Amino acid sequence: MKLAANLLLEVFWQALGESLLLIDPSAMDVVRAIDLLADSNIGAAILRTRASEITASMNGGPSGAAAFDVDTMRKDLRYMAQEANAHGSALPLANRTLECFDRASYEGGGGVDSVAYPAYWIARQQAVANGRPRHAANGIQKGT
């Protein structure tokens, strides 16, 4: 059950980064964006409980102490894939999320906490779009 719950959570952090990129948080108040997403049809309680930390990281501040970082999520996702394979199944969404987290870790973001990961993802995408080196997203605050 723990792996199943963590799968939803780990894929959620990737999806949140992509969702926030779509709404362009620079053009919208991040607090309002998080609030609207929390009230949307997904009703993700974690957006309410971790909103201040997510918002802090989106605004360039520290998200707080890393509790569940990218490297830990990578380890979990690998284990999930092994479990699925052992049962003759596949987890394509989990595998794609793992690829994104692997890239973040390779680029120095392995210690980025899950709540700061959406900001990291957005910074990376914006850096690539602006023709900056892929490591340009490393300025995102990591949990301390």
XYZ file of N, CA, C and O in Angstrom, residues 3-144:
568
model
N 3.767 1.736 -1.407
C 4.228 2.015 -2.765
C 3.117 2.623 -3.612
O 3.365 3.546 -4.392
N 1.914 2.129 -3.468
C 0.785 2.655 -4.241
C 0.522 4.118 -3.888
O 0.309 4.956 -4.772
N 0.551 4.436 -2.600
C 0.343 5.827 -2.179
C 1.485 6.718 -2.656
O 1.254 7.833 -3.146
N 2.716 6.234 -2.533
C 3.864 7.033 -2.978
C 3.877 7.233 -4.487
O 4.309 8.271 -4.972
N 3.383 6.256 -5.232
C 3.300 6.414 -6.680
C 2.425 7.612 -7.026
O 2.809 8.465 -7.833
N 1.259 7.691 -6.408
C 0.374 8.836 -6.665
C 1.054 10.155 -6.303
O 0.963 11.142 -7.037
N 1.720 10.169 -5.176
C 2.370 11.385 -4.707
C 3.525 11.799 -5.607
O 3.663 12.973 -5.972
N 4.361 10.846 -5.985
C 5.539 11.176 -6.789
C 5.159 11.643 -8.185
O 5.728 12.604 -8.706
N 4.173 11.007 -8.786
C 3.697 11.457 -10.091
C 3.018 12.821 -9.953
O 3.120 13.672 -10.835
N 2.360 13.042 -8.813
C 1.704 14.332 -8.557
C 2.693 15.489 -8.630
O 2.390 16.532 -9.212
N 3.890 15.338 -8.030
C 4.846 16.452 -8.019
C 5.278 16.821 -9.429
O 5.407 17.998 -9.755
N 5.473 15.811 -10.283
C 5.802 16.090 -11.681
C 4.630 16.784 -12.362
O 4.804 17.786 -13.064
N 3.437 16.259 -12.149
C 2.246 16.841 -12.772
C 1.993 18.263 -12.296
O 1.585 19.127 -13.081
N 2.250 18.542 -11.016
C 2.056 19.898 -10.508
C 3.004 20.872 -11.199
O 2.594 21.973 -11.590
N 4.251 20.482 -11.370
C 5.191 21.346 -12.080
C 4.715 21.644 -13.493
O 4.748 22.785 -13.957
N 4.233 20.626 -14.166
C 3.743 20.813 -15.531
C 2.478 21.660 -15.551
O 2.310 22.515 -16.429
N 1.597 21.471 -14.575
C 0.374 22.282 -14.493
C 0.699 23.752 -14.270
O 0.121 24.636 -14.914
N 1.613 24.004 -13.346
C 1.988 25.391 -13.064
C 2.694 26.037 -14.252
O 2.528 27.228 -14.497
N 3.445 25.254 -14.998
C 4.085 25.780 -16.203
C 3.025 26.203 -17.220
O 3.161 27.242 -17.867
N 1.962 25.428 -17.328
C 0.881 25.763 -18.259
C 0.195 27.078 -17.916
O -0.189 27.827 -18.807
N 0.019 27.351 -16.624
C -0.686 28.581 -16.251
C 0.252 29.768 -16.128
O -0.206 30.876 -15.875
N 1.555 29.549 -16.316
C 2.558 30.604 -16.241
C 2.481 31.350 -14.917
O 1.892 32.428 -14.821
N 3.082 30.766 -13.884
C 2.989 31.373 -12.557
C 3.599 32.773 -12.476
O 3.264 33.527 -11.574
N 4.441 33.144 -13.441
C 4.975 34.503 -13.411
C 3.892 35.519 -13.744
O 3.984 36.677 -13.367
N 2.853 35.071 -14.446
C 1.765 35.969 -14.819
C 0.616 35.911 -13.814
O -0.334 36.666 -13.927
N 0.705 35.024 -12.849
C -0.371 34.859 -11.884
C 0.238 34.724 -10.491
O 1.292 34.140 -10.327
N -0.423 35.244 -9.533
C 0.003 35.090 -8.149
C 0.067 33.601 -7.815
O -0.912 32.878 -7.980
N 1.234 33.125 -7.376
C 1.435 31.706 -7.091
C 0.487 31.219 -6.001
O -0.067 30.126 -6.102
N 0.271 32.016 -4.980
C -0.642 31.623 -3.908
C -2.026 31.376 -4.482
O -2.679 30.373 -4.169
N -2.465 32.274 -5.341
C -3.791 32.116 -5.960
C -3.820 30.884 -6.855
O -4.800 30.137 -6.845
N -2.771 30.645 -7.614
C -2.728 29.473 -8.491
C -2.832 28.180 -7.683
O -3.614 27.293 -8.034
N -2.076 28.089 -6.599
C -2.124 26.896 -5.751
C -3.514 26.744 -5.145
O -4.076 25.647 -5.101
N -4.094 27.848 -4.709
C -5.433 27.816 -4.119
C -6.466 27.331 -5.140
O -7.318 26.505 -4.815
N -6.390 27.838 -6.357
C -7.342 27.424 -7.391
C -7.170 25.947 -7.732
O -8.159 25.225 -7.908
N -5.937 25.492 -7.829
C -5.707 24.075 -8.110
C -6.200 23.198 -6.968
O -6.747 22.119 -7.196
N -6.004 23.650 -5.740
C -6.483 22.883 -4.582
C -8.001 22.766 -4.579
O -8.544 21.777 -4.085
N -8.683 23.770 -5.139
C -10.148 23.745 -5.206
C -10.670 23.113 -6.489
O -11.871 23.032 -6.688
N -9.767 22.661 -7.353
C -10.195 22.083 -8.627
C -10.753 20.681 -8.420
O -10.827 20.175 -7.301
N -11.092 20.041 -9.514
C -11.711 18.717 -9.440
C -10.795 17.643 -8.847
O -11.279 16.604 -8.430
N -9.488 17.873 -8.779
C -8.632 16.863 -8.151
C -8.664 16.968 -6.637
O -8.445 15.988 -5.945
N -8.885 18.161 -6.124
C -8.991 18.365 -4.687
C -7.835 17.785 -3.893
O -8.053 17.159 -2.860
N -6.623 17.960 -4.354
C -5.450 17.389 -3.704
C -5.187 18.074 -2.361
O -4.786 19.230 -2.305
N -5.409 17.338 -1.297
C -5.230 17.886 0.049
C -3.798 18.354 0.284
O -3.575 19.302 1.041
N -2.847 17.730 -0.379
C -1.454 18.115 -0.166
C -1.190 19.555 -0.614
O -0.312 20.222 -0.087
N -1.979 20.046 -1.563
C -1.824 21.443 -1.969
C -2.189 22.383 -0.834
O -1.612 23.457 -0.705
N -3.134 21.994 -0.024
C -3.512 22.824 1.132
C -2.478 22.692 2.248
O -2.062 23.673 2.831
N -2.085 21.461 2.555
C -1.184 21.261 3.691
C 0.237 21.735 3.419
O 0.934 22.113 4.359
N 0.654 21.743 2.165
C 2.028 22.143 1.843
C 2.080 23.421 1.005
O 3.123 23.758 0.449
N 0.959 24.140 0.921
C 0.864 25.333 0.071
C 1.943 26.362 0.379
O 2.557 26.915 -0.539
N 2.201 26.638 1.637
C 3.192 27.672 1.972
C 4.590 27.262 1.516
O 5.355 28.105 1.035
N 4.910 25.989 1.632
C 6.232 25.525 1.195
C 6.343 25.524 -0.330
O 7.383 25.906 -0.885
N 5.286 25.104 -1.005
C 5.276 25.124 -2.470
C 5.403 26.555 -2.960
O 6.202 26.868 -3.845
N 4.631 27.456 -2.374
C 4.659 28.861 -2.754
C 6.026 29.475 -2.497
O 6.551 30.213 -3.341
N 6.624 29.173 -1.362
C 7.963 29.709 -1.057
C 8.953 29.283 -2.119
O 9.743 30.102 -2.613
N 8.931 28.026 -2.502
C 9.883 27.565 -3.521
C 9.576 28.180 -4.879
O 10.492 28.507 -5.634
N 8.303 28.379 -5.204
C 7.943 29.005 -6.477
C 8.402 30.459 -6.522
O 8.685 30.994 -7.587
N 8.477 31.084 -5.356
C 8.928 32.476 -5.281
C 10.436 32.597 -5.049
O 10.921 33.666 -4.719
N 11.154 31.467 -5.174
C 12.609 31.499 -5.077
C 13.169 31.318 -3.683
O 14.382 31.380 -3.488
N 12.315 31.094 -2.708
C 12.784 30.901 -1.342
C 12.970 29.434 -1.016
O 12.598 28.562 -1.796
N 13.525 29.166 0.137
C 13.699 27.772 0.546
C 12.353 27.146 0.899
O 11.468 27.812 1.416
N 12.219 25.872 0.607
C 10.964 25.179 0.893
C 10.965 24.576 2.286
O 9.970 24.017 2.711
N 12.069 24.670 2.968
C 12.196 24.061 4.289
C 13.066 22.830 4.205
O 13.657 22.532 3.177
N 13.134 22.113 5.283
C 13.971 20.912 5.329
C 13.441 19.866 4.353
O 12.245 19.634 4.274
N 14.365 19.263 3.616
C 13.974 18.217 2.667
C 13.470 17.007 3.428
O 14.165 16.452 4.263
N 12.242 16.635 3.156
C 11.652 15.474 3.802
C 11.533 14.306 2.828
O 11.587 13.155 3.222
N 11.377 14.611 1.557
C 11.142 13.601 0.525
C 11.744 14.148 -0.758
O 11.074 14.789 -1.543
N 13.048 13.935 -0.937
C 13.741 14.571 -2.057
C 13.681 13.729 -3.326
O 13.206 12.598 -3.344
N 14.171 14.331 -4.415
C 14.141 13.701 -5.732
C 14.840 12.349 -5.713
O 14.328 11.369 -6.259
N 16.002 12.251 -5.093
C 16.715 10.974 -5.075
C 15.942 9.896 -4.330
O 15.961 8.722 -4.724
N 15.249 10.258 -3.277
C 14.422 9.283 -2.556
C 13.253 8.836 -3.432
O 12.915 7.642 -3.476
N 12.653 9.779 -4.135
C 11.548 9.425 -5.023
C 12.032 8.537 -6.163
O 11.327 7.598 -6.564
N 13.237 8.766 -6.657
C 13.812 7.915 -7.705
C 13.954 6.481 -7.207
O 13.632 5.529 -7.920
N 14.442 6.341 -5.991
C 14.610 5.010 -5.402
C 13.259 4.300 -5.321
O 13.128 3.133 -5.712
N 12.243 5.007 -4.842
C 10.902 4.434 -4.740
C 10.360 4.023 -6.112
O 9.788 2.947 -6.273
N 10.515 4.896 -7.094
C 9.987 4.612 -8.431
C 10.670 3.395 -9.056
O 10.017 2.597 -9.736
N 11.945 3.235 -8.815
C 12.644 2.048 -9.323
C 12.093 0.778 -8.665
O 11.892 -0.240 -9.327
N 11.877 0.862 -7.378
C 11.330 -0.287 -6.657
C 9.921 -0.608 -7.152
O 9.557 -1.779 -7.315
N 9.118 0.426 -7.408
C 7.767 0.208 -7.930
C 7.809 -0.506 -9.275
O 7.025 -1.430 -9.526
N 8.726 -0.071 -10.146
C 8.861 -0.697 -11.463
C 9.266 -2.159 -11.323
O 8.736 -3.031 -12.037
N 10.159 -2.455 -10.408
C 10.571 -3.843 -10.173
C 9.392 -4.688 -9.689
O 9.205 -5.822 -10.141
N 8.625 -4.130 -8.773
C 7.455 -4.850 -8.263
C 6.444 -5.110 -9.375
O 5.895 -6.210 -9.486
N 6.192 -4.113 -10.190
C 5.242 -4.282 -11.294
C 5.749 -5.339 -12.266
O 4.977 -6.215 -12.688
N 7.036 -5.277 -12.605
C 7.615 -6.272 -13.514
C 7.498 -7.679 -12.941
O 7.213 -8.632 -13.666
N 7.708 -7.816 -11.639
C 7.616 -9.128 -10.992
C 6.205 -9.703 -11.091
O 6.025 -10.921 -11.050
N 5.221 -8.817 -11.234
C 3.825 -9.253 -11.357
C 3.342 -9.235 -12.808
O 2.142 -9.339 -13.064
N 4.270 -9.065 -13.745
C 3.915 -9.069 -15.160
C 3.219 -7.813 -15.626
O 2.525 -7.825 -16.637
N 3.402 -6.714 -14.906
C 2.752 -5.447 -15.251
C 3.802 -4.388 -15.584
O 4.992 -4.593 -15.382
N 3.328 -3.268 -16.066
C 4.194 -2.128 -16.363
C 3.578 -0.872 -15.775
O 2.364 -0.792 -15.584
N 4.422 0.097 -15.473
C 3.983 1.385 -14.937
C 4.550 2.503 -15.831
O 5.501 3.177 -15.465
N 3.952 2.720 -17.011
C 4.535 3.690 -17.939
C 4.600 5.114 -17.399
O 5.580 5.830 -17.644
N 3.604 5.550 -16.662
C 3.619 6.904 -16.109
C 4.702 7.031 -15.036
O 5.436 8.021 -14.987
N 4.818 6.028 -14.205
C 5.872 6.030 -13.188
C 7.246 6.027 -13.846
O 8.160 6.735 -13.397
N 7.400 5.251 -14.913
C 8.690 5.207 -15.601
C 9.042 6.547 -16.233
O 10.197 6.977 -16.198
N 8.066 7.224 -16.789
C 8.327 8.541 -17.386
C 8.671 9.554 -16.298
O 9.549 10.395 -16.470
N 7.984 9.480 -15.171
C 8.299 10.358 -14.041
C 9.715 10.085 -13.557
O 10.474 11.018 -13.266
N 10.095 8.822 -13.497
C 11.457 8.461 -13.103
C 12.475 9.085 -14.053
O 13.509 9.590 -13.612
N 12.200 9.081 -15.334
C 13.108 9.718 -16.296
C 13.285 11.203 -15.977
O 14.396 11.729 -16.043
N 12.201 11.874 -15.642
C 12.277 13.302 -15.297
C 13.095 13.504 -14.027
O 13.936 14.404 -13.952
N 12.865 12.660 -13.023
C 13.612 12.768 -11.768
C 15.080 12.393 -11.967
O 15.966 12.994 -11.357
N 15.338 11.401 -12.817
C 16.731 11.042 -13.123
C 17.460 12.231 -13.734
O 18.596 12.529 -13.380
N 16.797 12.927 -14.650
C 17.404 14.107 -15.281
C 17.682 15.181 -14.232
O 18.757 15.780 -14.206
N 16.731 15.407 -13.351
C 16.921 16.413 -12.299
C 18.111 16.037 -11.427
O 18.946 16.891 -11.103
N 18.213 14.774 -11.055
C 19.325 14.332 -10.217
C 20.655 14.480 -10.954
O 21.627 14.980 -10.387
N 20.679 14.067 -12.201
C 21.890 14.182 -13.017
C 22.355 15.633 -13.108
O 23.547 15.916 -13.114
N 21.409 16.548 -13.143
C 21.736 17.967 -13.264
C 21.955 18.639 -11.910
O 22.032 19.853 -11.817
N 22.036 17.855 -10.852
C 22.339 18.402 -9.535
C 21.143 18.628 -8.643
O 21.268 19.193 -7.562
N 19.962 18.185 -9.062
C 18.754 18.424 -8.290
C 18.287 17.247 -7.454
O 17.139 17.227 -7.033
N 19.142 16.294 -7.185
C 18.743 15.119 -6.421
C 18.291 15.430 -5.010
O 17.475 14.720 -4.440
N 18.798 16.513 -4.443
C 18.429 16.882 -3.083
C 17.253 17.831 -2.996
O 16.872 18.254 -1.910
N 16.649 18.162 -4.138
C 15.499 19.063 -4.149
C 14.308 18.344 -3.523
O 13.955 17.230 -3.915
N 13.693 18.977 -2.529
C 12.542 18.391 -1.866
C 11.355 18.333 -2.817
O 11.230 19.152 -3.728
N 10.460 17.399 -2.566
C 9.296 17.218 -3.428
C 8.478 18.496 -3.586
O 8.022 18.803 -4.684
N 8.303 19.272 -2.515
C 7.503 20.498 -2.621
C 8.195 21.558 -3.462
O 7.537 22.436 -4.011
N 9.513 21.487 -3.579
C 10.263 22.438 -4.393
C 10.465 21.931 -5.819
O 10.859 22.693 -6.696
N 10.170 20.665 -6.045
C 10.387 20.100 -7.370
C 9.593 20.812 -8.470
O 10.145 21.064 -9.546
N 8.317 21.158 -8.271
C 7.623 21.883 -9.344
C 8.348 23.172 -9.749
O 8.452 23.476 -10.940
N 8.871 23.914 -8.792
C 9.624 25.134 -9.114
C 10.892 24.785 -9.871
O 11.282 25.484 -10.814
N 11.555 23.715 -9.466
C 12.758 23.247 -10.157
C 12.419 22.902 -11.606
O 13.128 23.293 -12.528
N 11.338 22.154 -11.802
C 10.920 21.748 -13.147
C 10.644 22.963 -14.031
O 11.082 23.032 -15.165
N 9.915 23.930 -13.485
C 9.586 25.127 -14.251
C 10.855 25.903 -14.603
O 11.027 26.343 -15.748
N 11.755 26.083 -13.642
C 13.000 26.804 -13.902
C 13.812 26.101 -14.982
O 14.401 26.747 -15.857
N 13.836 24.779 -14.951
C 14.573 24.025 -15.952
C 13.950 24.229 -17.330
O 14.645 24.462 -18.314
N 12.640 24.132 -17.420
C 11.957 24.305 -18.699
C 12.161 25.715 -19.255
O 12.388 25.893 -20.450
N 12.094 26.710 -18.379
C 12.300 28.086 -18.821
C 13.742 28.318 -19.257
O 13.988 29.037 -20.224
N 14.697 27.707 -18.572
C 16.102 27.843 -18.947
C 16.346 27.250 -20.330
O 17.016 27.861 -21.167
N 15.786 26.072 -20.581
C 15.942 25.436 -21.886
C 15.275 26.276 -22.969
O 15.839 26.500 -24.034
N 14.081 26.785 -22.679
C 13.357 27.607 -23.653
C 14.106 28.897 -23.980
O 14.023 29.408 -25.096
N 14.843 29.415 -23.006
C 15.592 30.657 -23.208
C 17.009 30.409 -23.707
O 17.822 31.326 -23.732
N 17.304 29.149 -24.053
C 18.606 28.828 -24.618
C 19.747 28.808 -23.621
O 20.908 28.855 -23.996
N 19.426 28.741 -22.333
C 20.472 28.664 -21.319
C 20.855 27.213 -21.105
O 20.098 26.312 -21.431
N 22.010 26.998 -20.522
C 22.442 25.621 -20.261
C 21.422 24.872 -19.417
O 20.699 25.462 -18.617
N 21.382 23.547 -19.593
C 20.415 22.735 -18.866
C 20.597 22.845 -17.368
O 19.665 22.646 -16.613
N 21.780 23.153 -16.901
C 22.016 23.249 -15.468
C 21.557 24.588 -14.901
O 21.718 24.832 -13.712
N 20.932 25.429 -15.714
C 20.514 26.752 -15.263
C 19.452 26.681 -14.168
O 19.250 27.637 -13.441
N 18.773 25.569 -14.062
C 17.731 25.442 -13.031
C 18.320 25.135 -11.653
O 17.594 25.082 -10.683
N 19.629 24.981 -11.584
C 20.236 24.611 -10.302
C 20.114 25.695 -9.255
O 20.385 25.436 -8.090
N 19.689 26.891 -9.618
C 19.558 27.970 -8.647
C 18.358 27.824 -7.730
O 18.208 28.556 -6.775
N 17.486 26.867 -8.007
C 16.327 26.642 -7.166
C 16.805 26.215 -5.796
O 17.679 25.380 -5.663
N 16.187 26.792 -4.785
C 16.559 26.462 -3.407
C 16.281 25.005 -3.104
O 15.206 24.497 -3.417
N 17.229 24.344 -2.526
C 17.044 22.978 -2.055
C 16.685 23.034 -0.603
O 17.023 23.990 0.096
N 16.001 22.035 -0.119
C 15.688 21.973 1.306
C 16.972 21.990 2.113
O 17.988 21.499 1.682
N 16.937 22.614 3.282
C 18.132 22.691 4.106
C 17.979 21.883 5.356
O 16.933 21.484 5.724
